[in-house]
Amino acid sequence: NTPPPSPNTRLAFIPIPIPIPIAKKVQTRFKLRAWRAFPREFFGFLVGRRAEDHLEVLDMFFPADQKEYATDVEVTLAGHWWTLAMEYVAQQKMIVLGSAHTHTYRAARDEGEAIPSIGDMESWEVPDLICGIANVVEGSDRKKKCGDIAWYGPPSNCDVTVKRAGRRTRCWIITQC
């Protein structure tokens, strides 16, 4: 006889890879704007389409008033940004698939890995959206560099393809328990 499972036992599931093609020009546009925004963090909504077996990021929407809500340690998602993003995607006949933002590091400040911070995870109101994070770093020579975007979410394993470069990377998703 097998004893019943403990009430503390969590059900396990096998993650199914979700392809998420993201146009190289979308990433390049984000990185250029993020580089210009330094030393402030920068934010953009990912815009595209959801199919039965994949998500496709086709564009990004960047709120215009970010200077009012961004510092060198955080960007606060202003409530009216969602309204503006929803109006934008309605015009484009698309949906918001998630967001991307930066973490900034000045010269002589240790650079962290481009992963969601505790604050990022606590602020995820909709857990099935994609989250992209890129580091913008100032070197000792005062030159700035925006790294590649690291992608997280939806809460499973996902394949990300950068279309023009043809590279495919696999990332494990960080989820809150």
mmCIF file with all atom_site columns, C-alpha atoms in Angstrom:
data_model
loop_
_atom_site.group_PDB
_atom_site.id
_atom_site.type_symbol
_atom_site.label_atom_id
_atom_site.label_alt_id
_atom_site.label_comp_id
_atom_site.label_asym_id
_atom_site.label_entity_id
_atom_site.label_seq_id
_atom_site.pdbx_PDB_ins_code
_atom_site.Cartn_x
_atom_site.Cartn_y
_atom_site.Cartn_z
_atom_site.occupancy
_atom_site.B_iso_or_equiv
_atom_site.pdbx_formal_charge
_atom_site.auth_seq_id
_atom_site.auth_comp_id
_atom_site.auth_asym_id
_atom_site.auth_atom_id
_atom_site.pdbx_PDB_model_num
ATOM 1   C CA . ASN A 1 1   ? 0.000  0.000  0.000   1.00 0.00 ? 1   ASN A CA 1
ATOM 2   C CA . THR A 1 2   ? 1.251  3.424  -0.995  1.00 0.00 ? 2   THR A CA 1
ATOM 3   C CA . PRO A 1 3   ? 0.538  6.203  1.485   1.00 0.00 ? 3   PRO A CA 1
ATOM 4   C CA . PRO A 1 4   ? -1.385 9.221  0.146   1.00 0.00 ? 4   PRO A CA 1
ATOM 5   C CA . PRO A 1 5   ? 0.767  12.145 -0.953  1.00 0.00 ? 5   PRO A CA 1
ATOM 6   C CA . SER A 1 6   ? 1.560  14.809 1.587   1.00 0.00 ? 6   SER A CA 1
ATOM 7   C CA . PRO A 1 7   ? -0.523 17.995 1.304   1.00 0.00 ? 7   PRO A CA 1
ATOM 8   C CA . ASN A 1 8   ? 2.828  19.792 0.955   1.00 0.00 ? 8   ASN A CA 1
ATOM 9   C CA . THR A 1 9   ? 3.645  17.895 -2.251  1.00 0.00 ? 9   THR A CA 1
ATOM 10  C CA . ARG A 1 10  ? 3.632  20.079 -5.358  1.00 0.00 ? 10  ARG A CA 1
ATOM 11  C CA . LEU A 1 11  ? 2.522  18.679 -8.666  1.00 0.00 ? 11  LEU A CA 1
ATOM 12  C CA . ALA A 1 12  ? 5.316  18.604 -11.216 1.00 0.00 ? 12  ALA A CA 1
ATOM 13  C CA . PHE A 1 13  ? 4.807  19.334 -14.887 1.00 0.00 ? 13  PHE A CA 1
ATOM 14  C CA . ILE A 1 14  ? 6.955  18.905 -17.945 1.00 0.00 ? 14  ILE A CA 1
ATOM 15  C CA . PRO A 1 15  ? 7.628  22.288 -19.547 1.00 0.00 ? 15  PRO A CA 1
ATOM 16  C CA . ILE A 1 16  ? 6.745  22.543 -23.222 1.00 0.00 ? 16  ILE A CA 1
ATOM 17  C CA . PRO A 1 17  ? 9.030  24.809 -25.266 1.00 0.00 ? 17  PRO A CA 1
ATOM 18  C CA . ILE A 1 18  ? 7.208  27.811 -26.707 1.00 0.00 ? 18  ILE A CA 1
ATOM 19  C CA . PRO A 1 19  ? 8.828  29.352 -29.789 1.00 0.00 ? 19  PRO A CA 1
ATOM 20  C CA . ILE A 1 20  ? 8.999  33.140 -29.555 1.00 0.00 ? 20  ILE A CA 1
ATOM 21  C CA . PRO A 1 21  ? 10.386 34.708 -32.748 1.00 0.00 ? 21  PRO A CA 1
ATOM 22  C CA . ILE A 1 22  ? 11.577 38.266 -32.132 1.00 0.00 ? 22  ILE A CA 1
ATOM 23  C CA . ALA A 1 23  ? 12.650 40.427 -35.045 1.00 0.00 ? 23  ALA A CA 1
ATOM 24  C CA . LYS A 1 24  ? 16.254 41.644 -34.745 1.00 0.00 ? 24  LYS A CA 1
ATOM 25  C CA . LYS A 1 25  ? 15.141 45.208 -35.603 1.00 0.00 ? 25  LYS A CA 1
ATOM 26  C CA . VAL A 1 26  ? 12.801 45.182 -32.564 1.00 0.00 ? 26  VAL A CA 1
ATOM 27  C CA . GLN A 1 27  ? 15.677 44.282 -30.252 1.00 0.00 ? 27  GLN A CA 1
ATOM 28  C CA . THR A 1 28  ? 18.022 46.788 -31.912 1.00 0.00 ? 28  THR A CA 1
ATOM 29  C CA . ARG A 1 29  ? 15.476 49.603 -31.491 1.00 0.00 ? 29  ARG A CA 1
ATOM 30  C CA . PHE A 1 30  ? 15.083 48.778 -27.807 1.00 0.00 ? 30  PHE A CA 1
ATOM 31  C CA . LYS A 1 31  ? 18.854 48.600 -27.207 1.00 0.00 ? 31  LYS A CA 1
ATOM 32  C CA . LEU A 1 32  ? 19.482 51.948 -28.929 1.00 0.00 ? 32  LEU A CA 1
ATOM 33  C CA . ARG A 1 33  ? 16.798 53.713 -26.886 1.00 0.00 ? 33  ARG A CA 1
ATOM 34  C CA . ALA A 1 34  ? 18.038 52.044 -23.689 1.00 0.00 ? 34  ALA A CA 1
ATOM 35  C CA . TRP A 1 35  ? 21.598 53.172 -24.451 1.00 0.00 ? 35  TRP A CA 1
ATOM 36  C CA . ARG A 1 36  ? 20.360 56.755 -24.934 1.00 0.00 ? 36  ARG A CA 1
ATOM 37  C CA . ALA A 1 37  ? 18.348 56.669 -21.671 1.00 0.00 ? 37  ALA A CA 1
ATOM 38  C CA . PHE A 1 38  ? 21.397 55.750 -19.566 1.00 0.00 ? 38  PHE A CA 1
ATOM 39  C CA . PRO A 1 39  ? 21.929 56.308 -16.631 1.00 0.00 ? 39  PRO A CA 1
ATOM 40  C CA . ARG A 1 40  ? 18.182 55.824 -16.182 1.00 0.00 ? 40  ARG A CA 1
ATOM 41  C CA . GLU A 1 41  ? 16.561 52.436 -16.596 1.00 0.00 ? 41  GLU A CA 1
ATOM 42  C CA . PHE A 1 42  ? 14.377 52.081 -19.698 1.00 0.00 ? 42  PHE A CA 1
ATOM 43  C CA . PHE A 1 43  ? 11.108 50.229 -20.422 1.00 0.00 ? 43  PHE A CA 1
ATOM 44  C CA . GLY A 1 44  ? 9.113  49.027 -23.428 1.00 0.00 ? 44  GLY A CA 1
ATOM 45  C CA . PHE A 1 45  ? 6.029  46.879 -24.019 1.00 0.00 ? 45  PHE A CA 1
ATOM 46  C CA . LEU A 1 46  ? 6.432  43.866 -26.337 1.00 0.00 ? 46  LEU A CA 1
ATOM 47  C CA . VAL A 1 47  ? 3.750  43.917 -29.020 1.00 0.00 ? 47  VAL A CA 1
ATOM 48  C CA . GLY A 1 48  ? 2.754  41.068 -31.298 1.00 0.00 ? 48  GLY A CA 1
ATOM 49  C CA . ARG A 1 49  ? 0.522  38.079 -31.827 1.00 0.00 ? 49  ARG A CA 1
ATOM 50  C CA . ARG A 1 50  ? -0.254 34.900 -29.916 1.00 0.00 ? 50  ARG A CA 1
ATOM 51  C CA . ALA A 1 51  ? -0.852 31.801 -32.001 1.00 0.00 ? 51  ALA A CA 1
ATOM 52  C CA . GLU A 1 52  ? -1.883 28.410 -30.687 1.00 0.00 ? 52  GLU A CA 1
ATOM 53  C CA . ASP A 1 53  ? 1.683  27.082 -30.620 1.00 0.00 ? 53  ASP A CA 1
ATOM 54  C CA . HIS A 1 54  ? 3.886  30.206 -30.437 1.00 0.00 ? 54  HIS A CA 1
ATOM 55  C CA . LEU A 1 55  ? 4.151  33.898 -29.638 1.00 0.00 ? 55  LEU A CA 1
ATOM 56  C CA . GLU A 1 56  ? 5.554  36.390 -32.146 1.00 0.00 ? 56  GLU A CA 1
ATOM 57  C CA . VAL A 1 57  ? 7.003  39.746 -31.069 1.00 0.00 ? 57  VAL A CA 1
ATOM 58  C CA . LEU A 1 58  ? 6.608  42.168 -33.994 1.00 0.00 ? 58  LEU A CA 1
ATOM 59  C CA . ASP A 1 59  ? 7.030  45.611 -32.410 1.00 0.00 ? 59  ASP A CA 1
ATOM 60  C CA . MET A 1 60  ? 7.535  47.520 -29.167 1.00 0.00 ? 60  MET A CA 1
ATOM 61  C CA . PHE A 1 61  ? 5.712  50.436 -27.604 1.00 0.00 ? 61  PHE A CA 1
ATOM 62  C CA . PHE A 1 62  ? 7.822  52.898 -25.591 1.00 0.00 ? 62  PHE A CA 1
ATOM 63  C CA . PRO A 1 63  ? 6.011  55.275 -23.190 1.00 0.00 ? 63  PRO A CA 1
ATOM 64  C CA . ALA A 1 64  ? 7.175  58.835 -23.930 1.00 0.00 ? 64  ALA A CA 1
ATOM 65  C CA . ASP A 1 65  ? 7.303  60.116 -20.327 1.00 0.00 ? 65  ASP A CA 1
ATOM 66  C CA . GLN A 1 66  ? 9.808  57.625 -18.911 1.00 0.00 ? 66  GLN A CA 1
ATOM 67  C CA . LYS A 1 67  ? 12.114 60.273 -17.447 1.00 0.00 ? 67  LYS A CA 1
ATOM 68  C CA . GLU A 1 68  ? 9.427  60.983 -14.856 1.00 0.00 ? 68  GLU A CA 1
ATOM 69  C CA . TYR A 1 69  ? 9.291  57.346 -13.707 1.00 0.00 ? 69  TYR A CA 1
ATOM 70  C CA . ALA A 1 70  ? 12.842 56.024 -14.166 1.00 0.00 ? 70  ALA A CA 1
ATOM 71  C CA . THR A 1 71  ? 15.974 56.322 -12.046 1.00 0.00 ? 71  THR A CA 1
ATOM 72  C CA . ASP A 1 72  ? 19.338 54.605 -12.206 1.00 0.00 ? 72  ASP A CA 1
ATOM 73  C CA . VAL A 1 73  ? 18.022 51.770 -10.001 1.00 0.00 ? 73  VAL A CA 1
ATOM 74  C CA . GLU A 1 74  ? 14.425 51.247 -11.126 1.00 0.00 ? 74  GLU A CA 1
ATOM 75  C CA . VAL A 1 75  ? 11.713 52.104 -13.577 1.00 0.00 ? 75  VAL A CA 1
ATOM 76  C CA . THR A 1 76  ? 8.219  52.370 -12.130 1.00 0.00 ? 76  THR A CA 1
ATOM 77  C CA . LEU A 1 77  ? 5.472  51.119 -14.414 1.00 0.00 ? 77  LEU A CA 1
ATOM 78  C CA . ALA A 1 78  ? 3.047  54.060 -14.505 1.00 0.00 ? 78  ALA A CA 1
ATOM 79  C CA . GLY A 1 79  ? -0.622 53.043 -14.598 1.00 0.00 ? 79  GLY A CA 1
ATOM 80  C CA . HIS A 1 80  ? -1.414 55.163 -17.644 1.00 0.00 ? 80  HIS A CA 1
ATOM 81  C CA . TRP A 1 81  ? 1.278  53.309 -19.637 1.00 0.00 ? 81  TRP A CA 1
ATOM 82  C CA . TRP A 1 82  ? -1.011 50.267 -19.812 1.00 0.00 ? 82  TRP A CA 1
ATOM 83  C CA . THR A 1 83  ? -3.800 52.442 -21.246 1.00 0.00 ? 83  THR A CA 1
ATOM 84  C CA . LEU A 1 84  ? -1.444 53.918 -23.856 1.00 0.00 ? 84  LEU A CA 1
ATOM 85  C CA . ALA A 1 85  ? -0.092 50.472 -24.721 1.00 0.00 ? 85  ALA A CA 1
ATOM 86  C CA . MET A 1 86  ? -3.611 49.045 -25.111 1.00 0.00 ? 86  MET A CA 1
ATOM 87  C CA . GLU A 1 87  ? -4.570 51.902 -27.427 1.00 0.00 ? 87  GLU A CA 1
ATOM 88  C CA . TYR A 1 88  ? -1.411 51.328 -29.485 1.00 0.00 ? 88  TYR A CA 1
ATOM 89  C CA . VAL A 1 89  ? -1.932 47.569 -29.849 1.00 0.00 ? 89  VAL A CA 1
ATOM 90  C CA . ALA A 1 90  ? -5.594 48.070 -30.759 1.00 0.00 ? 90  ALA A CA 1
ATOM 91  C CA . GLN A 1 91  ? -4.520 50.333 -33.650 1.00 0.00 ? 91  GLN A CA 1
ATOM 92  C CA . GLN A 1 92  ? -1.968 47.718 -34.742 1.00 0.00 ? 92  GLN A CA 1
ATOM 93  C CA . LYS A 1 93  ? -4.469 44.846 -34.349 1.00 0.00 ? 93  LYS A CA 1
ATOM 94  C CA . MET A 1 94  ? -2.045 43.089 -32.004 1.00 0.00 ? 94  MET A CA 1
ATOM 95  C CA . ILE A 1 95  ? -1.712 42.416 -28.259 1.00 0.00 ? 95  ILE A CA 1
ATOM 96  C CA . VAL A 1 96  ? 0.769  43.159 -25.469 1.00 0.00 ? 96  VAL A CA 1
ATOM 97  C CA . LEU A 1 97  ? 2.909  40.043 -24.967 1.00 0.00 ? 97  LEU A CA 1
ATOM 98  C CA . GLY A 1 98  ? 5.079  41.386 -22.167 1.00 0.00 ? 98  GLY A CA 1
ATOM 99  C CA . SER A 1 99  ? 7.802  43.941 -21.578 1.00 0.00 ? 99  SER A CA 1
ATOM 100 C CA . ALA A 1 100 ? 11.534 44.556 -21.613 1.00 0.00 ? 100 ALA A CA 1
ATOM 101 C CA . HIS A 1 101 ? 13.527 46.859 -19.376 1.00 0.00 ? 101 HIS A CA 1
ATOM 102 C CA . THR A 1 102 ? 17.105 47.589 -18.417 1.00 0.00 ? 102 THR A CA 1
ATOM 103 C CA . HIS A 1 103 ? 19.277 47.376 -15.362 1.00 0.00 ? 103 HIS A CA 1
ATOM 104 C CA . THR A 1 104 ? 21.974 50.075 -15.395 1.00 0.00 ? 104 THR A CA 1
ATOM 105 C CA . TYR A 1 105 ? 25.509 49.965 -14.033 1.00 0.00 ? 105 TYR A CA 1
ATOM 106 C CA . ARG A 1 106 ? 27.904 52.911 -13.813 1.00 0.00 ? 106 ARG A CA 1
ATOM 107 C CA . ALA A 1 107 ? 31.675 52.578 -14.014 1.00 0.00 ? 107 ALA A CA 1
ATOM 108 C CA . ALA A 1 108 ? 33.214 50.831 -10.978 1.00 0.00 ? 108 ALA A CA 1
ATOM 109 C CA . ARG A 1 109 ? 29.829 49.370 -9.934  1.00 0.00 ? 109 ARG A CA 1
ATOM 110 C CA . ASP A 1 110 ? 29.634 45.583 -10.112 1.00 0.00 ? 110 ASP A CA 1
ATOM 111 C CA . GLU A 1 111 ? 27.474 44.416 -12.973 1.00 0.00 ? 111 GLU A CA 1
ATOM 112 C CA . GLY A 1 112 ? 24.842 41.822 -12.137 1.00 0.00 ? 112 GLY A CA 1
ATOM 113 C CA . GLU A 1 113 ? 23.425 39.134 -14.353 1.00 0.00 ? 113 GLU A CA 1
ATOM 114 C CA . ALA A 1 114 ? 20.492 40.246 -16.556 1.00 0.00 ? 114 ALA A CA 1
ATOM 115 C CA . ILE A 1 115 ? 17.874 38.363 -14.537 1.00 0.00 ? 115 ILE A CA 1
ATOM 116 C CA . PRO A 1 116 ? 14.656 39.523 -12.896 1.00 0.00 ? 116 PRO A CA 1
ATOM 117 C CA . SER A 1 117 ? 15.316 41.204 -9.567  1.00 0.00 ? 117 SER A CA 1
ATOM 118 C CA . ILE A 1 118 ? 13.132 40.538 -6.541  1.00 0.00 ? 118 ILE A CA 1
ATOM 119 C CA . GLY A 1 119 ? 11.422 43.859 -7.279  1.00 0.00 ? 119 GLY A CA 1
ATOM 120 C CA . ASP A 1 120 ? 10.799 42.758 -10.879 1.00 0.00 ? 120 ASP A CA 1
ATOM 121 C CA . MET A 1 121 ? 9.197  39.498 -9.747  1.00 0.00 ? 121 MET A CA 1
ATOM 122 C CA . GLU A 1 122 ? 7.060  41.232 -7.126  1.00 0.00 ? 122 GLU A CA 1
ATOM 123 C CA . SER A 1 123 ? 5.767  43.654 -9.748  1.00 0.00 ? 123 SER A CA 1
ATOM 124 C CA . TRP A 1 124 ? 4.626  40.997 -12.236 1.00 0.00 ? 124 TRP A CA 1
ATOM 125 C CA . GLU A 1 125 ? 0.884  41.434 -12.119 1.00 0.00 ? 125 GLU A CA 1
ATOM 126 C CA . VAL A 1 126 ? 0.234  39.125 -15.072 1.00 0.00 ? 126 VAL A CA 1
ATOM 127 C CA . PRO A 1 127 ? 2.432  36.043 -14.718 1.00 0.00 ? 127 PRO A CA 1
ATOM 128 C CA . ASP A 1 128 ? 2.092  34.737 -18.288 1.00 0.00 ? 128 ASP A CA 1
ATOM 129 C CA . LEU A 1 129 ? 3.773  37.676 -20.019 1.00 0.00 ? 129 LEU A CA 1
ATOM 130 C CA . ILE A 1 130 ? 7.282  37.609 -21.458 1.00 0.00 ? 130 ILE A CA 1
ATOM 131 C CA . CYS A 1 131 ? 9.906  39.628 -19.571 1.00 0.00 ? 131 CYS A CA 1
ATOM 132 C CA . GLY A 1 132 ? 13.125 40.806 -21.209 1.00 0.00 ? 132 GLY A CA 1
ATOM 133 C CA . ILE A 1 133 ? 16.043 42.342 -19.331 1.00 0.00 ? 133 ILE A CA 1
ATOM 134 C CA . ALA A 1 134 ? 19.187 43.960 -20.724 1.00 0.00 ? 134 ALA A CA 1
ATOM 135 C CA . ASN A 1 135 ? 22.109 45.477 -18.853 1.00 0.00 ? 135 ASN A CA 1
ATOM 136 C CA . VAL A 1 136 ? 23.385 48.899 -19.885 1.00 0.00 ? 136 VAL A CA 1
ATOM 137 C CA . VAL A 1 137 ? 26.906 49.283 -18.552 1.00 0.00 ? 137 VAL A CA 1
ATOM 138 C CA . GLU A 1 138 ? 29.266 52.230 -18.400 1.00 0.00 ? 138 GLU A CA 1
ATOM 139 C CA . GLY A 1 139 ? 32.910 51.175 -18.634 1.00 0.00 ? 139 GLY A CA 1
ATOM 140 C CA . SER A 1 140 ? 35.874 52.752 -16.873 1.00 0.00 ? 140 SER A CA 1
ATOM 141 C CA . ASP A 1 141 ? 36.463 54.714 -20.103 1.00 0.00 ? 141 ASP A CA 1
ATOM 142 C CA . ARG A 1 142 ? 32.914 56.155 -19.717 1.00 0.00 ? 142 ARG A CA 1
ATOM 143 C CA . LYS A 1 143 ? 31.709 54.352 -22.872 1.00 0.00 ? 143 LYS A CA 1
ATOM 144 C CA . LYS A 1 144 ? 28.254 52.771 -22.601 1.00 0.00 ? 144 LYS A CA 1
ATOM 145 C CA . LYS A 1 145 ? 27.239 49.364 -23.885 1.00 0.00 ? 145 LYS A CA 1
ATOM 146 C CA . CYS A 1 146 ? 23.813 47.729 -23.962 1.00 0.00 ? 146 CYS A CA 1
ATOM 147 C CA . GLY A 1 147 ? 24.008 43.947 -23.694 1.00 0.00 ? 147 GLY A CA 1
ATOM 148 C CA . ASP A 1 148 ? 21.734 41.431 -25.362 1.00 0.00 ? 148 ASP A CA 1
ATOM 149 C CA . ILE A 1 149 ? 18.249 41.024 -23.963 1.00 0.00 ? 149 ILE A CA 1
ATOM 150 C CA . ALA A 1 150 ? 17.771 37.986 -21.697 1.00 0.00 ? 150 ALA A CA 1
ATOM 151 C CA . TRP A 1 151 ? 14.229 36.636 -22.001 1.00 0.00 ? 151 TRP A CA 1
ATOM 152 C CA . TYR A 1 152 ? 12.053 35.151 -19.247 1.00 0.00 ? 152 TYR A CA 1
ATOM 153 C CA . GLY A 1 153 ? 8.484  33.851 -19.241 1.00 0.00 ? 153 GLY A CA 1
ATOM 154 C CA . PRO A 1 154 ? 5.808  32.640 -19.780 1.00 0.00 ? 154 PRO A CA 1
ATOM 155 C CA . PRO A 1 155 ? 6.228  30.270 -16.842 1.00 0.00 ? 155 PRO A CA 1
ATOM 156 C CA . SER A 1 156 ? 7.725  27.405 -18.818 1.00 0.00 ? 156 SER A CA 1
ATOM 157 C CA . ASN A 1 157 ? 10.720 26.669 -20.973 1.00 0.00 ? 157 ASN A CA 1
ATOM 158 C CA . CYS A 1 158 ? 10.940 28.823 -24.115 1.00 0.00 ? 158 CYS A CA 1
ATOM 159 C CA . ASP A 1 159 ? 12.922 28.948 -27.341 1.00 0.00 ? 159 ASP A CA 1
ATOM 160 C CA . VAL A 1 160 ? 13.832 32.430 -28.532 1.00 0.00 ? 160 VAL A CA 1
ATOM 161 C CA . THR A 1 161 ? 14.941 32.972 -32.118 1.00 0.00 ? 161 THR A CA 1
ATOM 162 C CA . VAL A 1 162 ? 16.574 36.189 -33.218 1.00 0.00 ? 162 VAL A CA 1
ATOM 163 C CA . LYS A 1 163 ? 15.319 36.187 -36.789 1.00 0.00 ? 163 LYS A CA 1
ATOM 164 C CA . ARG A 1 164 ? 18.115 37.877 -38.749 1.00 0.00 ? 164 ARG A CA 1
ATOM 165 C CA . ALA A 1 165 ? 20.965 36.342 -36.832 1.00 0.00 ? 165 ALA A CA 1
ATOM 166 C CA . GLY A 1 166 ? 19.296 32.931 -36.905 1.00 0.00 ? 166 GLY A CA 1
ATOM 167 C CA . ARG A 1 167 ? 20.571 32.112 -33.423 1.00 0.00 ? 167 ARG A CA 1
ATOM 168 C CA . ARG A 1 168 ? 18.417 30.038 -31.119 1.00 0.00 ? 168 ARG A CA 1
ATOM 169 C CA . THR A 1 169 ? 18.822 30.177 -27.366 1.00 0.00 ? 169 THR A CA 1
ATOM 170 C CA . ARG A 1 170 ? 17.052 28.250 -24.658 1.00 0.00 ? 170 ARG A CA 1
ATOM 171 C CA . CYS A 1 171 ? 16.257 29.852 -21.343 1.00 0.00 ? 171 CYS A CA 1
ATOM 172 C CA . TRP A 1 172 ? 14.750 28.468 -18.180 1.00 0.00 ? 172 TRP A CA 1
ATOM 173 C CA . ILE A 1 173 ? 12.055 30.639 -16.805 1.00 0.00 ? 173 ILE A CA 1
ATOM 174 C CA . ILE A 1 174 ? 12.238 32.179 -13.360 1.00 0.00 ? 174 ILE A CA 1
ATOM 175 C CA . THR A 1 175 ? 8.884  31.915 -11.645 1.00 0.00 ? 175 THR A CA 1
ATOM 176 C CA . GLN A 1 176 ? 7.664  32.849 -8.205  1.00 0.00 ? 176 GLN A CA 1
ATOM 177 C CA . CYS A 1 177 ? 6.597  29.951 -6.006  1.00 0.00 ? 177 CYS A CA 1
#
